[in-house]
PDB file of C-alpha atoms in Angstrom:
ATOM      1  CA  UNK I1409       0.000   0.000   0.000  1.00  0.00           C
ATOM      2  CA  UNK I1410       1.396   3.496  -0.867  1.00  0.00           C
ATOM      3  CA  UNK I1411       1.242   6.310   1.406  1.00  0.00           C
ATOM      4  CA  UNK I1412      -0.938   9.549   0.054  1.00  0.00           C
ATOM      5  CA  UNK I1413       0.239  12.364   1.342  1.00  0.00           C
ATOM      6  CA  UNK I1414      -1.538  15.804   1.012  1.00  0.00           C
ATOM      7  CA  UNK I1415      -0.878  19.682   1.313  1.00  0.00           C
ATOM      8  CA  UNK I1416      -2.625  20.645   4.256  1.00  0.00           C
ATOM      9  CA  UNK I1417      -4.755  23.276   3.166  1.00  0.00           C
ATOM     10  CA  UNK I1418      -5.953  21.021   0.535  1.00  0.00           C
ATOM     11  CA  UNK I1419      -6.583  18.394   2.946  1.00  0.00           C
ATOM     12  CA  UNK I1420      -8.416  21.000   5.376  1.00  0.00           C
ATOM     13  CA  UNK I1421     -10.654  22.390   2.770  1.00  0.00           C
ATOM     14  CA  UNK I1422     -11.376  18.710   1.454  1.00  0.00           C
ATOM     15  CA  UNK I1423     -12.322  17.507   4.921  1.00  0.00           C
ATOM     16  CA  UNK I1424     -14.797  21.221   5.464  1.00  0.00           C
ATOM     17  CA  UNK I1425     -16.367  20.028   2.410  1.00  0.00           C
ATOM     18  CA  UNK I1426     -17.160  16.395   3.610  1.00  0.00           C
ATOM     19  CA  UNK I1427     -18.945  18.007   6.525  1.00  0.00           C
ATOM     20  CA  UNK I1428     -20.835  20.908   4.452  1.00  0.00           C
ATOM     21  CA  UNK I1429     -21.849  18.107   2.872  1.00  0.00           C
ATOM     22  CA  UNK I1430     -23.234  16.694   6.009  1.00  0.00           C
ATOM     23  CA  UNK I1431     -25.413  19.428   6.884  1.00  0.00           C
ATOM     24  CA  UNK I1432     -22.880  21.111   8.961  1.00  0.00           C
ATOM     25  CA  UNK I1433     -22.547  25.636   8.545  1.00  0.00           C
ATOM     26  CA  UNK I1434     -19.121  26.589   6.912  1.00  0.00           C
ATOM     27  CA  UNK I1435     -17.819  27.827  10.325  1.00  0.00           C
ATOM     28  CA  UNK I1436     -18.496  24.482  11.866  1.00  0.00           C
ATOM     29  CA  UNK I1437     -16.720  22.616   8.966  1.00  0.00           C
ATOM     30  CA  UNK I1438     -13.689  25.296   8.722  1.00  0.00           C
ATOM     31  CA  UNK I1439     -13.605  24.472  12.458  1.00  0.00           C
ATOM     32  CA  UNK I1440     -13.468  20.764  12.744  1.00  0.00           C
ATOM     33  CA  UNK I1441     -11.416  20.602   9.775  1.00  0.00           C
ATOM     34  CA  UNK I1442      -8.693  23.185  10.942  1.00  0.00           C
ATOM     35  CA  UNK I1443      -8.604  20.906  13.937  1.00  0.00           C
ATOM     36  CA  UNK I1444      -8.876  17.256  12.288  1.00  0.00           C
ATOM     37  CA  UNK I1445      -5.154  18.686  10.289  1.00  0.00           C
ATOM     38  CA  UNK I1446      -3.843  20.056  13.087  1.00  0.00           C
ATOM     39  CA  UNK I1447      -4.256  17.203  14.993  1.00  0.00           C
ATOM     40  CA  UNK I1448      -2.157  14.764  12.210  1.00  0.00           C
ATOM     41  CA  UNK I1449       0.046  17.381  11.519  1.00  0.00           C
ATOM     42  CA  UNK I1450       1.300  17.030  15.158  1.00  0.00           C
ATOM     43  CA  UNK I1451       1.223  13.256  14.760  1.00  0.00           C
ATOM     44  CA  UNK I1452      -1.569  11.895  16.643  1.00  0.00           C
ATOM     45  CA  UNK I1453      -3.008  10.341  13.588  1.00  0.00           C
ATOM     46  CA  UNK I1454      -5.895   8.400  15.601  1.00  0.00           C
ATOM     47  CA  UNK I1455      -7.493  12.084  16.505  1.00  0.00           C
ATOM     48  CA  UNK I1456      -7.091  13.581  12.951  1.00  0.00           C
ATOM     49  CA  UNK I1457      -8.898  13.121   9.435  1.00  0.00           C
ATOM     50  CA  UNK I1458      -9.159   8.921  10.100  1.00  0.00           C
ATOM     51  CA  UNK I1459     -12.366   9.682  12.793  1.00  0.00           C
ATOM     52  CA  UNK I1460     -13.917  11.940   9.768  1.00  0.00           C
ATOM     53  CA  UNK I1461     -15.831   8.374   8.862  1.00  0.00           C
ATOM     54  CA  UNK I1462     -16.611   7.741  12.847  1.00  0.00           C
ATOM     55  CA  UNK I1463     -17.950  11.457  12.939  1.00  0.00           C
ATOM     56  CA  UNK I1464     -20.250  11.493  10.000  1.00  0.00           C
ATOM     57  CA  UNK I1465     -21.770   7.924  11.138  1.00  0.00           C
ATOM     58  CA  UNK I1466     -22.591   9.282  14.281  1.00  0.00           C
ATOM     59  CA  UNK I1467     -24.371  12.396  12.827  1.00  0.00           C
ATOM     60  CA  UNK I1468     -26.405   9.727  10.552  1.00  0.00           C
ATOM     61  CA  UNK I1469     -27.046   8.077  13.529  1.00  0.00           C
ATOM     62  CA  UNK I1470     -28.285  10.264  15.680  1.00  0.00           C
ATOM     63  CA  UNK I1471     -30.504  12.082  12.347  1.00  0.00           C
ATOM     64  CA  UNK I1472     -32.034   8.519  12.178  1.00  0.00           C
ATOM     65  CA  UNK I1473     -32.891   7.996  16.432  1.00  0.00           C
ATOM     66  CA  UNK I1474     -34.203  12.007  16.160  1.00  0.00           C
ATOM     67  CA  UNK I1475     -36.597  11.134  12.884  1.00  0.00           C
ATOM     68  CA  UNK I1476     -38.179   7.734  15.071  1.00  0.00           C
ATOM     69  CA  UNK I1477     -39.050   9.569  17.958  1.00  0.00           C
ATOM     70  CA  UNK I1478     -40.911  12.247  15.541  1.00  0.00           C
TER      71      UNK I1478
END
């Protein structure tokens, strides 16, 4: 497996528009994204863009448990 590496501003406004996509405001993805970087860029890779997957599965989730108590 190669390794994919990525210019960080790239890579932050890539991950802002995963969670745009999500639903979230563009201050709330700058935010998270800014800090998802940071956060691999200071090498503790298990609290940077990897949980980007565990975040937006949990927002899912918790749309879905919100729409069956409607």
């Amino acid at each position: 497996m190669s390794l994919l590496t990525f210019d960080k501003v790239n890579l932050k406004n890539i991950v802002a528009d995963i969670f745009q996509a999500e639903g979230l405001s563009s201050q709330e993805s700058e935010t998270i994204a800014k800090h998802l970087v940071l956060a691999n860029l200071r090498g503790v890779d298990s609290h940077g863009v990897t949980r980007i997957k565990n975040y937006t599965e949990k927002k899912t989730n918790q749309q879905r448990s919100s729409e069956k108590q409607l």
